[in-house]
Short mmCIF file of C-alpha atoms in Angstrom, two decimals:
data_model
loop_
_atom_site.label_atom_id
_atom_site.label_comp_id
_atom_site.label_asym_id
_atom_site.label_seq_id
_atom_site.Cartn_x
_atom_site.Cartn_y
_atom_site.Cartn_z
CA MET A 565 -238.14 -11.59 -38.07
CA SER A 566 -237.50 -8.10 -39.38
CA THR A 567 -234.24 -6.25 -39.07
CA GLU A 568 -233.49 -3.88 -36.24
CA GLN A 569 -234.19 -0.19 -36.77
CA PRO A 570 -232.60 2.60 -34.70
CA PHE A 571 -235.16 4.66 -32.79
CA LYS A 572 -235.21 8.14 -31.32
CA ILE A 573 -238.08 9.57 -29.29
CA SER A 574 -239.56 12.45 -31.25
CA VAL A 575 -242.96 13.64 -30.07
CA SER A 576 -244.68 15.84 -32.61
CA GLU A 577 -245.12 19.53 -31.89
CA ASP A 578 -248.84 19.09 -32.48
CA LYS A 579 -249.10 16.73 -29.51
CA ILE A 580 -247.18 19.12 -27.29
CA ASP A 581 -249.38 22.04 -28.37
CA LEU A 582 -252.50 19.99 -27.63
CA LEU A 583 -251.15 19.19 -24.18
CA ARG A 584 -250.62 22.88 -23.44
CA ARG A 585 -254.17 23.72 -24.48
CA LYS A 586 -255.65 20.94 -22.36
CA LEU A 587 -253.63 22.01 -19.31
CA ASP A 588 -254.93 25.55 -19.71
CA LEU A 589 -258.51 24.21 -19.67
CA CYS A 590 -258.06 21.97 -16.63
CA VAL A 591 -260.85 22.04 -14.02
CA PHE A 592 -259.66 20.80 -10.62
CA PRO A 593 -261.94 18.98 -8.18
CA ASP A 594 -262.54 20.15 -4.64
CA GLU A 595 -260.87 18.43 -1.69
CA LEU A 596 -261.86 17.70 1.88
CA GLU A 597 -259.97 19.42 4.68
CA ASP A 598 -256.97 17.57 6.10
CA SER A 599 -257.51 14.61 3.77
CA GLY A 600 -253.82 14.23 2.89
CA THR A 601 -253.27 11.17 0.71
CA SER A 602 -256.06 9.09 2.26
CA TYR A 603 -258.53 9.97 -0.52
CA GLY A 604 -255.98 9.77 -3.33
CA ALA A 605 -253.57 12.18 -5.01
CA PRO A 606 -253.44 15.44 -2.96
CA LEU A 607 -254.88 18.48 -4.71
CA ALA A 608 -251.92 20.69 -3.75
CA ASP A 609 -249.49 18.26 -5.37
CA ILE A 610 -251.49 18.02 -8.57
CA ARG A 611 -251.89 21.81 -8.79
CA ARG A 612 -248.14 22.26 -8.33
CA LEU A 613 -247.31 19.63 -10.95
CA VAL A 614 -249.77 21.04 -13.47
CA ASP A 615 -248.41 24.54 -12.97
CA TYR A 616 -244.87 23.29 -13.53
CA TRP A 617 -246.04 21.25 -16.52
CA LYS A 618 -247.38 24.47 -18.05
CA THR A 619 -244.57 26.86 -17.16
CA GLY A 620 -241.35 24.99 -16.39
CA PHE A 621 -241.23 21.39 -17.57
CA ASP A 622 -239.16 20.97 -20.72
CA TRP A 623 -240.15 17.79 -22.51
CA ARG A 624 -237.72 18.44 -25.31
CA ALA A 625 -234.83 18.45 -22.82
CA GLN A 626 -236.07 15.18 -21.29
CA GLU A 627 -236.53 13.68 -24.74
CA ALA A 628 -232.99 14.65 -25.76
CA ALA A 629 -231.52 13.23 -22.55
CA LEU A 630 -233.30 9.90 -23.00
CA ASN A 631 -232.16 9.66 -26.62
CA ALA A 632 -228.58 10.43 -25.59
CA GLU A 633 -228.49 7.95 -22.68
CA LEU A 634 -230.51 5.03 -23.98
CA PRO A 635 -229.65 3.17 -27.21
CA GLN A 636 -233.12 2.51 -28.59
CA PHE A 637 -234.38 0.35 -31.43
CA THR A 638 -237.51 -1.20 -32.89
CA ARG A 639 -238.11 -4.56 -34.47
CA ASP A 640 -241.13 -6.49 -35.72
CA ILE A 641 -242.01 -9.53 -33.62
CA GLU A 642 -244.55 -12.07 -34.86
CA VAL A 643 -246.90 -13.27 -32.12
CA ALA A 644 -248.61 -16.63 -32.65
CA GLY A 645 -252.35 -16.19 -33.11
CA PHE A 646 -252.00 -12.40 -33.19
CA GLU A 647 -250.55 -9.83 -35.53
CA THR A 648 -246.90 -8.92 -35.96
CA LEU A 649 -246.06 -6.14 -33.49
CA ASN A 650 -243.43 -3.47 -33.83
CA ILE A 651 -241.57 -3.55 -30.52
CA HIS A 652 -239.51 -0.73 -29.02
CA TYR A 653 -236.56 -1.61 -26.80
CA VAL A 654 -233.33 -0.42 -25.24
CA HIS A 655 -230.27 -2.53 -26.00
CA GLN A 656 -226.94 -1.75 -24.35
CA THR A 657 -224.06 -4.19 -24.75
CA SER A 658 -221.20 -4.52 -22.30
CA GLN A 659 -217.52 -4.40 -23.20
CA ALA A 660 -216.93 -7.54 -21.13
CA VAL A 661 -216.18 -10.55 -23.31
CA GLY A 662 -218.21 -12.85 -21.11
CA ALA A 663 -221.13 -10.49 -20.40
CA ILE A 664 -224.41 -12.17 -19.45
CA PRO A 665 -227.45 -11.40 -21.63
CA LEU A 666 -230.26 -10.02 -19.42
CA LEU A 667 -233.81 -9.07 -20.32
CA PHE A 668 -235.32 -6.40 -18.03
CA VAL A 669 -239.13 -6.36 -17.97
CA HIS A 670 -241.10 -3.43 -16.53
CA GLY A 671 -244.69 -3.23 -15.33
CA TRP A 672 -247.42 -0.63 -14.77
CA PRO A 673 -247.21 2.30 -14.19
CA GLY A 674 -243.59 1.89 -15.17
CA SER A 675 -241.98 1.74 -18.58
CA PHE A 676 -238.65 1.17 -20.31
CA LEU A 677 -237.62 4.35 -18.47
CA GLU A 678 -237.07 2.24 -15.33
CA VAL A 679 -233.89 0.76 -16.81
CA ARG A 680 -232.29 4.20 -17.00
CA LYS A 681 -230.51 4.16 -13.63
CA ILE A 682 -229.48 0.51 -13.58
CA LEU A 683 -228.22 0.38 -17.17
CA PRO A 684 -224.75 1.85 -16.52
CA LEU A 685 -224.41 -0.23 -13.36
CA LEU A 686 -225.30 -3.49 -15.09
CA THR A 687 -223.07 -2.93 -18.13
CA ALA A 688 -220.06 -1.70 -16.13
CA VAL A 689 -216.98 -3.92 -16.45
CA SER A 690 -215.03 -4.83 -13.31
CA PRO A 691 -213.06 -7.76 -11.94
CA GLU A 692 -215.17 -7.34 -8.79
CA HIS A 693 -218.58 -8.12 -10.30
CA PRO A 694 -220.25 -9.54 -13.42
CA SER A 695 -221.35 -7.43 -16.35
CA PHE A 696 -224.46 -7.79 -18.49
CA HIS A 697 -225.70 -7.14 -22.01
CA VAL A 698 -229.02 -5.45 -21.19
CA VAL A 699 -232.26 -5.48 -23.18
CA ALA A 700 -235.28 -3.54 -21.86
CA MET A 701 -238.35 -3.72 -24.05
CA SER A 702 -241.43 -1.57 -23.95
CA LEU A 703 -244.19 -4.09 -23.40
CA PRO A 704 -246.75 -4.25 -26.23
CA GLY A 705 -249.16 -1.34 -25.68
CA PHE A 706 -246.66 0.52 -23.50
CA GLY A 707 -244.25 3.29 -24.40
CA PHE A 708 -243.33 3.21 -28.06
CA SER A 709 -244.27 -0.41 -28.77
CA GLN A 710 -247.26 -1.23 -30.93
CA ALA A 711 -250.34 -2.47 -29.09
CA PRO A 712 -252.22 -5.65 -30.01
CA SER A 713 -255.55 -5.04 -31.73
CA LYS A 714 -257.18 -8.36 -30.78
CA LYS A 715 -258.66 -9.53 -27.50
CA GLY A 716 -256.97 -12.17 -25.40
CA PHE A 717 -253.38 -10.90 -25.42
CA ARG A 718 -252.30 -12.53 -22.15
CA ILE A 719 -249.15 -13.08 -20.10
CA ALA A 720 -248.05 -15.89 -22.43
CA GLN A 721 -248.04 -13.46 -25.35
CA TYR A 722 -245.99 -10.84 -23.50
CA ALA A 723 -243.56 -13.63 -22.59
CA GLU A 724 -243.42 -14.76 -26.21
CA VAL A 725 -242.54 -11.24 -27.35
CA GLY A 726 -239.72 -10.97 -24.80
CA HIS A 727 -238.31 -14.37 -25.72
CA LYS A 728 -238.47 -13.82 -29.47
CA LEU A 729 -236.83 -10.42 -29.05
CA MET A 730 -233.89 -12.01 -27.23
CA LEU A 731 -233.55 -14.68 -29.92
CA ALA A 732 -233.66 -12.03 -32.63
CA LEU A 733 -230.80 -10.20 -30.91
CA GLY A 734 -228.71 -13.36 -30.93
CA TYR A 735 -229.20 -14.25 -27.27
CA ASN A 736 -230.19 -17.91 -27.38
CA GLU A 737 -229.45 -18.29 -23.67
CA TYR A 738 -230.11 -15.51 -21.19
CA VAL A 739 -231.43 -14.47 -17.77
CA THR A 740 -234.29 -12.15 -16.81
CA GLN A 741 -235.15 -9.53 -14.20
CA GLY A 742 -238.48 -7.86 -13.52
CA GLY A 743 -240.93 -6.41 -11.04
CA ASP A 744 -244.67 -5.75 -11.13
CA TRP A 745 -245.98 -7.26 -14.41
CA GLY A 746 -242.37 -8.01 -15.21
CA SER A 747 -242.41 -10.50 -12.35
CA LEU A 748 -245.38 -12.38 -13.79
CA ILE A 749 -244.07 -12.20 -17.36
CA THR A 750 -240.60 -13.47 -16.44
CA ARG A 751 -242.21 -16.24 -14.37
CA MET A 752 -244.08 -17.29 -17.50
CA MET A 753 -240.84 -17.12 -19.48
CA ALA A 754 -239.18 -19.35 -16.89
CA LEU A 755 -242.01 -21.86 -17.28
CA GLN A 756 -242.22 -21.77 -21.07
CA TYR A 757 -238.61 -21.25 -22.08
CA GLY A 758 -236.69 -22.23 -18.95
CA GLY A 759 -233.80 -24.64 -19.24
CA LYS A 760 -233.09 -24.42 -22.94
CA HIS A 761 -233.19 -20.61 -23.20
CA VAL A 762 -233.93 -18.85 -19.91
CA LYS A 763 -231.22 -20.03 -17.51
CA ALA A 764 -232.24 -18.12 -14.37
CA TRP A 765 -234.58 -15.34 -13.30
CA HIS A 766 -234.63 -12.65 -10.63
CA THR A 767 -237.55 -10.58 -9.42
CA ASN A 768 -238.03 -7.76 -6.94
CA MET A 769 -241.75 -8.52 -6.60
CA PRO A 770 -241.87 -12.25 -5.91
CA LEU A 771 -245.20 -14.02 -5.70
CA GLY A 772 -245.70 -16.56 -2.97
CA ILE A 773 -248.19 -19.15 -1.80
CA PRO A 774 -248.19 -21.24 1.38
CA PRO A 775 -246.42 -24.60 1.18
CA PRO A 776 -249.02 -27.21 0.14
CA VAL A 777 -249.83 -30.30 2.14
CA THR A 778 -248.36 -32.32 -0.73
CA ARG A 779 -244.98 -31.11 0.53
CA PRO A 780 -245.45 -32.21 4.15
CA VAL A 781 -242.03 -31.21 5.51
CA SER A 782 -242.29 -27.66 4.16
CA TYR A 783 -245.94 -27.47 5.17
CA LEU A 784 -245.31 -28.50 8.78
CA LYS A 785 -242.28 -26.24 9.06
CA TRP A 786 -244.38 -23.30 7.89
CA LEU A 787 -247.10 -24.09 10.44
CA VAL A 788 -244.71 -24.10 13.40
CA THR A 789 -242.33 -21.33 12.34
CA PRO A 790 -243.28 -17.88 13.72
CA TYR A 791 -243.28 -14.96 11.30
CA THR A 792 -240.33 -12.60 11.58
CA ALA A 793 -240.88 -8.99 12.56
CA ALA A 794 -240.30 -7.91 8.95
CA GLU A 795 -242.78 -10.50 7.67
CA LYS A 796 -245.40 -9.27 10.12
CA VAL A 797 -244.91 -5.68 8.95
CA GLY A 798 -245.13 -6.85 5.34
CA ALA A 799 -248.38 -8.68 6.04
CA GLN A 800 -249.83 -5.55 7.64
CA ARG A 801 -248.78 -3.44 4.67
CA PHE A 802 -250.39 -5.85 2.22
CA SER A 803 -253.57 -5.97 4.31
CA LEU A 804 -253.76 -2.17 4.20
CA PHE A 805 -253.17 -2.19 0.43
CA ASP A 806 -255.87 -4.81 0.00
CA LYS A 807 -258.32 -2.60 1.89
CA GLN A 808 -257.41 0.85 0.60
CA GLY A 809 -255.28 0.52 -2.51
CA ARG A 810 -256.66 -2.19 -4.77
CA GLY A 811 -259.42 -0.19 -6.44
CA TYR A 812 -257.29 0.62 -9.49
CA PHE A 813 -256.71 -3.12 -10.08
CA ILE A 814 -260.41 -3.95 -10.01
CA GLU A 815 -261.28 -1.09 -12.36
CA GLN A 816 -258.49 -1.85 -14.82
CA GLY A 817 -259.24 -5.55 -14.57
CA THR A 818 -262.96 -5.19 -15.32
CA GLN A 819 -263.68 -2.00 -17.30
CA PRO A 820 -260.42 -0.72 -18.81
CA GLN A 821 -262.12 0.90 -21.78
CA THR A 822 -264.36 3.03 -19.58
CA LEU A 823 -261.39 4.26 -17.58
CA GLY A 824 -259.45 4.69 -20.80
CA TYR A 825 -261.52 7.63 -22.03
CA SER A 826 -260.34 9.72 -19.10
CA LEU A 827 -256.73 8.55 -19.31
CA ALA A 828 -256.56 9.27 -23.04
CA ASP A 829 -258.36 12.62 -22.99
CA SER A 830 -257.20 14.25 -19.76
CA PRO A 831 -253.48 14.76 -19.06
CA VAL A 832 -254.35 15.85 -15.52
CA GLY A 833 -256.54 12.78 -15.01
CA LEU A 834 -253.66 10.59 -16.20
CA LEU A 835 -251.30 12.43 -13.88
CA GLY A 836 -253.53 11.94 -10.84
CA TRP A 837 -254.14 8.27 -11.64
CA ILE A 838 -250.43 7.43 -11.84
CA TYR A 839 -249.00 9.94 -9.35
CA GLU A 840 -251.01 8.36 -6.53
CA LYS A 841 -249.14 5.07 -7.15
CA LEU A 842 -245.76 6.78 -7.35
CA LEU A 843 -246.41 8.14 -3.87
CA SER A 844 -247.99 5.16 -2.15
CA TRP A 845 -245.90 2.37 -3.68
CA THR A 846 -242.50 3.86 -2.85
CA ASP A 847 -240.52 4.13 0.36
CA LYS A 848 -240.79 7.90 0.78
CA TYR A 849 -238.83 8.32 -2.44
CA PRO A 850 -238.19 12.06 -3.09
CA TRP A 851 -239.75 12.34 -6.54
CA THR A 852 -238.75 15.48 -8.41
CA ASP A 853 -241.38 17.17 -10.56
CA ASP A 854 -239.24 16.46 -13.63
CA GLU A 855 -239.17 12.76 -12.80
CA VAL A 856 -242.92 12.56 -12.28
CA LEU A 857 -243.78 14.43 -15.45
CA SER A 858 -241.30 12.40 -17.49
CA TRP A 859 -242.97 9.18 -16.31
CA ILE A 860 -246.40 10.60 -17.15
CA SER A 861 -245.23 11.89 -20.52
CA ILE A 862 -244.10 8.42 -21.60
CA TYR A 863 -247.73 7.31 -21.14
CA LEU A 864 -249.30 10.45 -22.57
CA PHE A 865 -247.11 10.40 -25.68
CA SER A 866 -247.05 6.62 -26.02
CA ARG A 867 -247.57 5.07 -29.41
CA ALA A 868 -250.95 3.53 -28.60
CA GLY A 869 -252.03 5.94 -25.87
CA PRO A 870 -252.36 5.18 -22.14
CA THR A 871 -255.53 3.09 -22.42
CA ALA A 872 -253.66 0.26 -24.14
CA SER A 873 -251.38 -0.20 -21.14
CA VAL A 874 -254.15 -1.05 -18.67
CA ARG A 875 -255.70 -3.85 -20.71
CA ILE A 876 -253.11 -6.29 -19.39
CA TYR A 877 -255.08 -6.17 -16.12
CA TYR A 878 -258.30 -7.21 -17.83
CA GLU A 879 -256.76 -10.09 -19.77
CA THR A 880 -254.93 -11.41 -16.71
CA TYR A 881 -257.77 -10.90 -14.23
CA GLN A 882 -260.51 -12.35 -16.44
CA SER A 883 -258.46 -15.34 -17.61
CA GLY A 884 -257.25 -16.34 -14.15
CA ASP A 885 -253.62 -16.14 -15.26
CA TRP A 886 -252.59 -14.50 -11.98
CA GLN A 887 -253.80 -17.38 -9.80
CA HIS A 888 -252.65 -20.01 -12.28
CA LEU A 889 -249.11 -18.65 -12.49
CA GLN A 890 -248.78 -18.30 -8.73
CA ALA A 891 -249.45 -22.01 -8.44
CA GLN A 892 -246.81 -22.95 -11.03
CA ARG A 893 -243.23 -23.62 -9.89
CA PRO A 894 -240.53 -22.97 -12.50
CA SER A 895 -237.60 -25.35 -12.11
CA ILE A 896 -234.81 -23.02 -13.22
CA PRO A 897 -232.80 -21.03 -10.62
CA MET A 898 -234.73 -18.13 -9.10
CA GLY A 899 -233.51 -15.11 -7.14
CA ILE A 900 -235.52 -12.55 -5.20
CA SER A 901 -234.99 -9.16 -3.62
CA VAL A 902 -237.68 -8.02 -1.18
CA PHE A 903 -237.92 -4.33 -0.34
CA PRO A 904 -239.74 -3.13 2.80
CA ALA A 905 -242.26 -0.85 1.05
CA GLU A 906 -243.25 -3.38 -1.61
CA ILE A 907 -247.00 -3.78 -2.12
CA GLU A 908 -247.06 -7.49 -1.31
CA ILE A 909 -244.63 -9.15 1.09
CA ARG A 910 -244.94 -12.79 2.04
CA PRO A 911 -242.97 -15.10 4.36
CA LEU A 912 -239.75 -16.54 2.94
CA SER A 913 -241.25 -20.04 3.13
CA TRP A 914 -243.91 -18.97 0.64
CA TYR A 915 -241.28 -17.78 -1.82
CA LYS A 916 -239.47 -21.09 -1.54
CA THR A 917 -242.72 -22.77 -2.53
CA SER A 918 -243.08 -20.64 -5.66
CA GLY A 919 -239.79 -21.45 -7.33
CA ASN A 920 -236.34 -22.99 -7.25
CA LEU A 921 -235.07 -20.30 -4.88
CA ILE A 922 -231.27 -20.16 -4.85
CA PHE A 923 -230.78 -16.49 -3.91
CA SER A 924 -232.80 -14.26 -1.60
CA ASN A 925 -232.25 -10.93 0.07
CA THR A 926 -235.13 -10.09 2.38
CA SER A 927 -233.11 -7.85 4.69
CA HIS A 928 -233.27 -4.59 2.74
CA THR A 929 -234.10 -1.65 4.98
CA LYS A 930 -235.05 0.81 2.24
CA GLY A 931 -236.91 0.68 -1.04
CA GLY A 932 -240.31 -0.04 -2.49
CA HIS A 933 -242.14 -1.18 -5.60
CA PHE A 934 -239.96 0.62 -8.15
CA ALA A 935 -236.63 -0.81 -6.98
CA ALA A 936 -234.77 -0.11 -10.21
CA TRP A 937 -235.62 3.58 -9.82
CA GLU A 938 -235.66 4.03 -6.04
CA THR A 939 -232.62 1.96 -5.08
CA PRO A 940 -230.81 1.05 -8.31
CA ASP A 941 -227.44 0.40 -6.68
CA VAL A 942 -228.99 -1.97 -4.14
CA LEU A 943 -230.91 -3.94 -6.76
CA VAL A 944 -227.86 -4.26 -9.00
CA LYS A 945 -225.71 -5.34 -6.06
CA ASP A 946 -228.11 -8.23 -5.50
CA LEU A 947 -227.79 -9.22 -9.16
CA HIS A 948 -224.01 -9.07 -8.83
CA LYS A 949 -224.18 -11.36 -5.80
CA MET A 950 -226.50 -13.81 -7.51
CA PHE A 951 -224.62 -14.07 -10.81
CA GLY A 952 -221.08 -13.16 -9.75
CA LYS A 953 -218.15 -15.37 -8.75
CA GLY A 954 -219.09 -17.36 -5.69
CA GLY A 955 -222.78 -16.65 -6.27
CA PRO A 956 -225.37 -19.42 -6.62
CA ALA A 957 -226.04 -18.60 -10.31
CA PHE A 958 -222.44 -18.02 -11.36
CA SER A 959 -221.84 -19.26 -14.91
CA VAL A 960 -225.49 -20.28 -15.28
CA VAL A 961 -225.32 -19.13 -18.92
CA PRO A 962 -222.70 -21.38 -20.56
CA GLY A 963 -219.63 -19.42 -21.58
CA LYS A 964 -221.05 -16.16 -20.16
CA THR A 965 -219.78 -15.64 -16.63
CA GLY A 966 -220.00 -11.85 -16.79
CA TYR A 967 -216.30 -11.08 -16.62
CA GLU A 968 -213.76 -9.51 -18.93
CA SER A 969 -211.89 -12.42 -20.42
CA PRO A 970 -212.86 -16.09 -20.69
CA GLN A 971 -209.20 -17.00 -20.10
CA ALA A 972 -209.20 -15.09 -16.82
CA GLN A 973 -212.25 -16.86 -15.48
#
């Protein structure tokens, strides 16, 4: 594997000038009266954001802040059956002697940016909680990572990149955390590399299936156990999403190239496509215009362009990986955090079916799909509970308990 190279975000002035010209030429659609968010991203919101994008948003200030806060690097990772990809990642080590190596994996429409708020919380050293060495990669085709050029780059390949990156950084044994695609990718990592390398995994978007008849005790218990009030609300939310919010998944999972022309060519089209999810997938999170436009800019200015990021849907949908992985049960310790405004919420019994569940917090009263951004302190507190002293995954990585001194452990 190649050596690590320091990286700083530096978008060319030509790209910024092109963005300004395209914003000036934007043609907005009409909108039905009193439609709110029921038809998609509200016109008033998009007009406001575009106006601010043109007259007030300072990408250079955002760029400088990200470069100052996030230690970024690139490294070539060879992917079996595919080309060698240059991968962008954040890598922040802790000062704790026994810090636990953790790989954070984002999804869509997120990016490495999602680690920004949890990074200082995870690497903080304290006798009260464990500390982590944190790695947050830009998935291939996202952010500033190179995109694959061949068809068939599936969940196994994303998992391979994450695993090989951790090995290249000297982390032979580690834990993972992820939501959205990160949940599926870390599940695959638990299946492929669990035990020897991946020691435990945590997700804030757990997948679940009903207990099978081949596990009769669990199956019968599920049949006779009433759903809790929270589980009923979660089922209603998922039913509504299935009816009104899944269109993006079908389009990206069937014709990503067709959609890609609009995402690549129109900054406002890209904004509308992603902003709708930022609104509907969060728990009334008060997005600032700077936050929204920074998230969009990572896609707009990404190395491969925004079209590359949606192909993961096609490869997963067409291959059946989603259904296949849901049916697989990794044996290594698993932890989950369920937030009330998550897209998909299932009964706890389903989560127990999907993995070796040793830690669960399903009692959160606030938060949604982007937990690391919406409720970073709450998510990190769950990780502290899972991996800290007295937690079910304490010392799961040999010699790495997360605390200051091995002698004091």
